[in-house]
Amino acid sequence: MSKKVLIVGGGLAGTIIANGLCRHIGTELRRGDVSITMLGTTDTHMYQPGLLYVPFGKIRERELFRPQRKVLDKRVIFHIDPATNIDVDNKKVTCKSGAVHEYDYLVIATGSRLMPQNIPGMQEGAHWLYDLEGARKMRDALDKFEGGKIVVNVNAPHKCPVAPLEITFMLKEYLEGKGLWDKSEITYTYPIGRLHALEPVAEWAKPAMDADGIKYETFFNTKEVDPAGKTISSEEGVTLDYDLLVTIPPHAGAEVITDSGLGDGGWVPTNKTKLLREGSTDVFVCGDTTNIPISKAGSTAHFEADTVIDNLASLLTEGRWARDYDGKVFCFVETGMKTGTYVWFDYKTPPNPGAPSQMIHWFKLAYNRLYWLSARGLL
Ligand SMILES: Cc1cc2nc3c(=O)[nH]c(=O)nc-3n(C[C@H](O)[C@H](O)[C@H](O)COP(=O)(O)OP(=O)(O)OC[C@H]3O[C@@H](n4cnc5c(N)ncnc54)[C@H](O)[C@@H]3O)c2cc1C
């Protein structure tokens, strides 16, 4: 009997797993011993980290997209048919069309979604770059901006933990470039008592913001935005005026996760080294949708995906476990329009951001293009 691998979600994690698995089990696929099926929501694959450059006019939008079918190995059976129910007891997934897919191994890689509607006034009063429409609107707003108060407001949980810092430092240099910095100020808000969840990153960011003259407000848990009065208030009782509000909206996991009773907020309880759903031996969880308390980042998803590929390939061909995930994450961090640094860490090693350089900024730009090879498993 042919073994069925079913992948729900065709974003970064799902795509890397599908392509990587094809490379590892070519013989089994050719013999028909294994099939790989992916369920997705769209025929287009978006490189989300590229959104960072859209508001600043630093990337052409078409560079962010490829047809999903072209990014996927030909041997992957791909359906654009979102999953509506995941039944882990009976090993089957139901789709919007009514189709039902059975599986031997399931990979849940449904990512996260933006929830600006969770904060009163945010949708009407704020800009964000975490989706294409938002990034376009932010570009238009920046084009018209003539100086004033900008608030960069960070809400949790959210993906790409370094993006808010990148946005802040890039905004400052963007305004300098337009000759507007003298009549502008930026205030960065963060929900806990420091500037970043990762302590070494917070310690690095504070002197960098001080040197740039960027203000900050910690312990700022957003309560509401008043679009008419142009203010944003926190649960802690602080109210800030703004002329331009840039927010990182709070995120939730996919609806299908909560609808299927697989995890509060759409986050699936996941073993942090096995990447198996807690209580399952045949359900892998990868990327933003896990509840593992590490960064929700493409890099995390990629390193997790490599582990899932190894384990699935070994289970399918030899019936054994290959290796555990060590918590590795590597992220480039833009520290302005022309410089960058990077952080890497794992479950045992804390991050240690280095001195920014032009070279690292160029590496980040190069990776933005190399992503398409990486997603295909060629890098
Ligand atoms: C502006 C920005 C900048 C970023 N910068 C970086 C960076 O510099 N470095 C970094 O490492 N990360 C970065 N990230 C984060 C990175 O893009 C995400 O962490 C990564 O895409 C997560 O991969 P994923 O596969 O878990 O989720 P996604 O890539 O979001 O994929 C999830 C997929 O599941 C699909 N899906 C959802 N529900 C269903 C369903 N019911 N049925 C079928 N499919 C479904 C979705 O349509 C989507 O295609 C950035 C993100 C943004 C927005």
Coordinates of N, CA, C and O in Angstrom, one line a residue, residues 26-125:
G26 N 13.1 10.0 -4.0 CA 12.8 9.9 -5.4 C 12.5 8.5 -5.8 O 11.5 8.2 -6.6
T27 N 13.2 7.5 -5.3 CA 12.9 6.1 -5.7 C 11.5 5.7 -5.3 O 10.8 5.1 -6.1
E28 N 11.2 6.0 -4.0 CA 9.9 5.6 -3.5 C 8.7 6.3 -4.3 O 7.7 5.7 -4.6
L29 N 9.0 7.5 -4.7 CA 8.0 8.2 -5.5 C 7.8 7.6 -6.9 O 6.7 7.4 -7.4
R30 N 9.0 7.2 -7.5 CA 8.9 6.6 -8.8 C 8.2 5.3 -8.8 O 7.4 5.0 -9.7
R31 N 8.5 4.5 -7.7 CA 7.8 3.2 -7.6 C 6.4 3.3 -7.2 O 5.7 2.3 -7.2
G32 N 5.9 4.5 -6.8 CA 4.5 4.6 -6.3 C 4.4 4.2 -4.9 O 3.2 3.9 -4.4
D33 N 5.5 4.0 -4.1 CA 5.4 3.6 -2.7 C 4.9 4.7 -1.8 O 4.4 4.5 -0.7
V34 N 5.1 5.9 -2.3 CA 4.8 7.1 -1.5 C 4.2 8.2 -2.4 O 4.6 8.3 -3.6
S35 N 3.2 8.9 -1.9 CA 2.7 10.1 -2.6 C 2.8 11.3 -1.7 O 2.7 11.2 -0.5
I36 N 3.0 12.5 -2.3 CA 3.0 13.7 -1.5 C 2.0 14.6 -2.1 O 2.0 15.0 -3.3
T37 N 1.0 15.0 -1.2 CA 0.0 15.9 -1.7 C 0.0 17.2 -0.8 O 0.2 17.1 0.4
M38 N -0.2 18.3 -1.5 CA -0.2 19.6 -0.7 C -1.6 20.3 -0.9 O -2.1 20.3 -2.1
L39 N -2.1 20.8 0.1 CA -3.3 21.6 0.1 C -3.0 23.1 0.3 O -2.3 23.4 1.4
G40 N -3.3 24.0 -0.6 CA -3.0 25.4 -0.4 C -4.2 26.3 -0.6 O -5.3 25.8 -1.0
T41 N -4.0 27.6 -0.4 CA -5.1 28.5 -0.5 C -5.1 29.3 -1.8 O -6.0 29.9 -2.2
T42 N -3.9 29.3 -2.5 CA -3.7 30.2 -3.6 C -2.7 29.6 -4.6 O -1.9 28.7 -4.2
D43 N -2.8 30.0 -5.9 CA -1.8 29.5 -6.9 C -0.5 30.4 -6.9 O 0.3 30.2 -7.7
T44 N -0.4 31.3 -5.9 CA 0.8 32.2 -5.9 C 1.6 32.1 -4.6 O 1.0 32.0 -3.6
H45 N 2.9 32.0 -4.8 CA 3.8 31.9 -3.6 C 4.4 33.3 -3.4 O 4.9 33.9 -4.3
M46 N 4.2 33.8 -2.2 CA 4.8 35.1 -1.9 C 6.0 35.0 -1.0 O 6.0 34.3 0.0
Y47 N 7.1 35.8 -1.3 CA 8.2 35.9 -0.4 C 8.0 37.0 0.5 O 8.2 38.2 0.2
Q48 N 7.4 36.7 1.7 CA 7.0 37.7 2.6 C 8.1 38.7 3.1 O 7.8 39.9 3.3
P49 N 9.3 38.2 3.4 CA 10.3 39.2 3.9 C 10.6 40.3 2.9 O 11.0 41.4 3.3
G50 N 10.2 40.1 1.6 CA 10.4 41.2 0.7 C 9.5 42.4 0.9 O 9.7 43.5 0.4
L51 N 8.4 42.1 1.6 CA 7.4 43.2 1.9 C 8.1 44.4 2.6 O 7.6 45.5 2.5
L52 N 9.1 44.1 3.4 CA 9.8 45.1 4.2 C 10.3 46.3 3.3 O 10.3 47.4 3.7
Y53 N 10.6 46.0 2.0 CA 11.1 47.0 1.1 C 10.1 47.8 0.3 O 10.4 48.8 -0.3
V54 N 8.8 47.3 0.3 CA 7.8 47.9 -0.5 C 7.5 49.3 -0.1 O 7.4 50.2 -0.9
P55 N 7.3 49.6 1.2 CA 6.9 51.0 1.6 C 8.0 52.0 1.2 O 7.7 53.2 1.0
F56 N 9.2 51.5 1.1 CA 10.3 52.5 0.8 C 10.6 52.5 -0.7 O 11.6 53.1 -1.1
G57 N 9.8 51.8 -1.5 CA 10.0 51.8 -2.9 C 11.3 51.1 -3.3 O 11.9 51.4 -4.4
K58 N 11.8 50.2 -2.5 CA 13.1 49.5 -2.8 C 13.0 48.2 -3.4 O 14.0 47.4 -3.5
I59 N 11.8 47.8 -3.8 CA 11.6 46.5 -4.5 C 10.5 46.6 -5.5 O 9.5 47.3 -5.2
R60 N 10.6 45.9 -6.6 CA 9.4 45.8 -7.5 C 8.5 44.7 -7.0 O 9.0 43.6 -6.7
E61 N 7.2 45.0 -6.9 CA 6.3 44.0 -6.3 C 6.4 42.6 -7.0 O 6.3 41.6 -6.3
R62 N 6.6 42.6 -8.3 CA 6.6 41.3 -8.9 C 7.8 40.4 -8.5 O 7.7 39.2 -8.6
E63 N 8.8 41.0 -7.9 CA 9.9 40.2 -7.3 C 9.5 39.3 -6.1 O 10.1 38.4 -5.7
L64 N 8.3 39.7 -5.6 CA 7.8 38.9 -4.4 C 7.1 37.7 -4.7 O 6.8 36.9 -3.8
F65 N 6.7 37.5 -6.0 CA 5.8 36.4 -6.3 C 6.3 35.5 -7.4 O 7.0 35.9 -8.3
R66 N 5.9 34.2 -7.2 CA 6.1 33.2 -8.3 C 4.9 32.3 -8.3 O 4.2 32.1 -7.2
P67 N 4.5 31.7 -9.4 CA 3.4 30.7 -9.4 C 3.8 29.5 -8.5 O 4.9 29.0 -8.7
Q68 N 2.9 29.2 -7.6 CA 3.2 28.1 -6.7 C 3.6 26.8 -7.4 O 4.4 26.1 -7.0
R69 N 2.9 26.5 -8.5 CA 3.1 25.3 -9.3 C 4.6 25.2 -9.8 O 5.2 24.2 -9.8
K70 N 5.1 26.4 -10.1 CA 6.5 26.4 -10.6 C 7.5 26.3 -9.5 O 8.6 25.9 -9.7
V71 N 7.1 26.7 -8.3 CA 8.1 26.6 -7.2 C 8.1 25.2 -6.7 O 9.1 24.7 -6.1
L72 N 7.0 24.5 -6.9 CA 6.9 23.1 -6.4 C 7.5 22.1 -7.4 O 7.3 22.2 -8.6
D73 N 8.1 21.0 -6.8 CA 8.6 19.9 -7.6 C 7.4 19.3 -8.3 O 6.3 19.2 -7.7
K74 N 7.6 18.9 -9.5 CA 6.5 18.3 -10.4 C 5.8 17.1 -9.7 O 4.7 16.8 -10.0
R75 N 6.6 16.4 -8.9 CA 6.1 15.2 -8.3 C 5.1 15.4 -7.1 O 4.4 14.5 -6.7
V76 N 5.0 16.7 -6.7 CA 4.0 17.0 -5.6 C 2.6 17.2 -6.3 O 2.5 18.0 -7.2
I77 N 1.6 16.5 -5.7 CA 0.2 16.7 -6.2 C -0.3 18.0 -5.4 O -0.3 18.0 -4.2
F78 N -0.7 19.0 -6.2 CA -1.0 20.3 -5.5 C -2.5 20.6 -5.8 O -2.9 20.6 -6.9
H79 N -3.3 20.8 -4.7 CA -4.7 21.2 -4.8 C -4.8 22.6 -4.2 O -4.4 22.8 -3.1
I80 N -5.4 23.5 -5.0 CA -5.8 24.8 -4.4 C -7.2 24.6 -3.8 O -8.2 24.7 -4.4
D81 N -7.2 24.2 -2.5 CA -8.5 23.8 -1.9 C -8.2 23.8 -0.3 O -7.7 22.8 0.2
P82 N -8.5 25.0 0.3 CA -8.1 25.1 1.7 C -8.7 24.0 2.6 O -9.9 23.6 2.4
A83 N -8.0 23.6 3.5 CA -8.5 22.6 4.5 C -9.5 23.3 5.4 O -9.2 24.4 5.9
T84 N -10.6 22.7 5.7 CA -11.6 23.3 6.6 C -11.7 22.5 7.9 O -12.1 23.0 8.9
N85 N -11.2 21.2 7.9 CA -11.2 20.4 9.1 C -10.1 19.4 9.1 O -9.9 18.7 8.1
I86 N -9.3 19.4 10.2 CA -8.2 18.4 10.3 C -8.6 17.4 11.4 O -8.7 17.8 12.6
D87 N -8.8 16.2 11.0 CA -9.3 15.2 12.0 C -8.1 14.2 12.3 O -7.9 13.3 11.5
V88 N -7.4 14.5 13.3 CA -6.2 13.7 13.6 C -6.5 12.3 14.2 O -5.7 11.4 14.1
D89 N -7.8 12.2 14.7 CA -8.1 10.8 15.2 C -8.4 9.9 14.1 O -8.0 8.7 14.2
N90 N -9.0 10.4 13.0 CA -9.3 9.5 11.9 C -8.4 9.7 10.7 O -8.7 9.2 9.6
K91 N -7.4 10.5 10.9 CA -6.3 10.7 9.9 C -6.9 11.1 8.6 O -6.6 10.5 7.5
K92 N -7.7 12.2 8.6 CA -8.2 12.7 7.4 C -8.4 14.2 7.5 O -8.7 14.8 8.5
V93 N -8.3 14.9 6.3 CA -8.5 16.3 6.2 C -9.6 16.6 5.2 O -9.6 16.1 4.1
T94 N -10.5 17.4 5.6 CA -11.6 17.8 4.7 C -11.3 19.2 4.2 O -10.8 20.1 4.9
C95 N -11.7 19.4 2.9 CA -11.4 20.7 2.2 C -12.6 21.5 1.9 O -13.8 21.0 2.0
K96 N -12.4 22.8 1.5 CA -13.5 23.6 1.2 C -14.4 23.0 0.2 O -15.7 23.2 0.2
S97 N -13.8 22.3 -0.8 CA -14.6 21.8 -1.9 C -15.4 20.6 -1.5 O -16.3 20.1 -2.2
G98 N -15.2 20.1 -0.3 CA -15.8 18.8 0.2 C -14.9 17.6 0.1 O -15.2 16.6 0.6
A99 N -13.8 17.8 -0.7 CA -12.9 16.6 -0.9 C -12.3 16.2 0.5 O -12.1 17.1 1.4
V100 N -12.1 14.9 0.7 CA -11.5 14.4 1.9 C -10.2 13.7 1.5 O -10.2 12.9 0.6
H101 N -9.1 14.1 2.2 CA -7.8 13.4 2.0 C -7.4 12.6 3.2 O -7.3 13.2 4.3
E102 N -7.1 11.4 3.0 CA -6.6 10.6 4.1 C -5.0 10.7 4.1 O -4.5 11.0 3.0
Y103 N -4.4 10.3 5.2 CA -2.9 10.4 5.2 C -2.4 9.4 6.1 O -3.1 8.9 7.0
D104 N -1.1 9.0 5.9 CA -0.3 8.3 6.8 C 0.5 9.2 7.7 O 0.7 9.0 8.9
Y105 N 1.1 10.3 7.0 CA 1.8 11.3 7.7 C 1.2 12.7 7.3 O 1.0 12.9 6.1
L106 N 0.9 13.5 8.3 CA 0.4 14.9 8.0 C 1.4 15.9 8.4 O 2.1 15.8 9.5
V107 N 1.6 16.9 7.6 CA 2.4 18.1 8.0 C 1.4 19.3 8.1 O 0.8 19.6 7.1
I108 N 1.4 19.9 9.2 CA 0.6 21.2 9.4 C 1.5 22.3 9.3 O 2.5 22.5 10.1
A109 N 1.3 23.2 8.2 CA 2.2 24.3 8.0 C 1.4 25.5 7.5 O 1.6 26.1 6.5
T110 N 0.4 25.8 8.4 CA -0.6 26.8 8.0 C -0.3 28.3 8.4 O -1.1 29.2 8.2
G111 N 0.9 28.5 9.0 CA 1.4 29.8 9.2 C 0.5 30.6 10.2 O -0.1 30.0 11.1
S112 N 0.6 31.9 10.0 CA -0.1 32.8 11.0 C -0.8 33.9 10.1 O -0.6 34.1 8.9
R113 N -1.8 34.6 10.8 CA -2.5 35.7 10.0 C -2.6 36.9 10.9 O -2.5 36.8 12.1
L114 N -2.8 38.0 10.2 CA -2.8 39.3 10.9 C -4.2 39.6 11.5 O -5.2 39.3 10.9
M115 N -4.2 40.1 12.7 CA -5.5 40.3 13.4 C -5.6 41.8 13.9 O -5.9 42.1 15.1
P116 N -5.5 42.8 13.0 CA -5.6 44.2 13.4 C -7.0 44.5 14.0 O -7.2 45.4 14.8
Q117 N -8.0 43.7 13.5 CA -9.4 43.9 14.0 C -9.5 43.6 15.5 O -10.5 43.9 16.1
N118 N -8.5 43.0 16.1 CA -8.6 42.7 17.6 C -8.4 44.0 18.4 O -8.6 43.9 19.6
I119 N -7.9 45.0 17.8 CA -7.6 46.3 18.6 C -8.5 47.4 18.0 O -8.4 47.7 16.8
P120 N -9.4 47.9 18.8 CA -10.3 48.9 18.3 C -9.6 50.1 17.6 O -8.6 50.6 18.2
G121 N -10.0 50.4 16.4 CA -9.5 51.6 15.7 C -8.2 51.3 14.9 O -7.8 52.1 14.1
M122 N -7.6 50.1 15.1 CA -6.3 49.8 14.4 C -6.5 49.8 12.9 O -5.7 50.3 12.1
Q123 N -7.5 49.1 12.4 CA -7.7 48.9 11.0 C -7.9 50.3 10.3 O -7.3 50.5 9.2
E124 N -8.6 51.2 11.0 CA -8.9 52.5 10.3 C -7.7 53.4 10.5 O -7.4 54.2 9.6
G125 N -7.0 53.3 11.6 CA -6.0 54.4 12.0 C -4.6 54.0 11.7 O -3.7 54.9 11.7

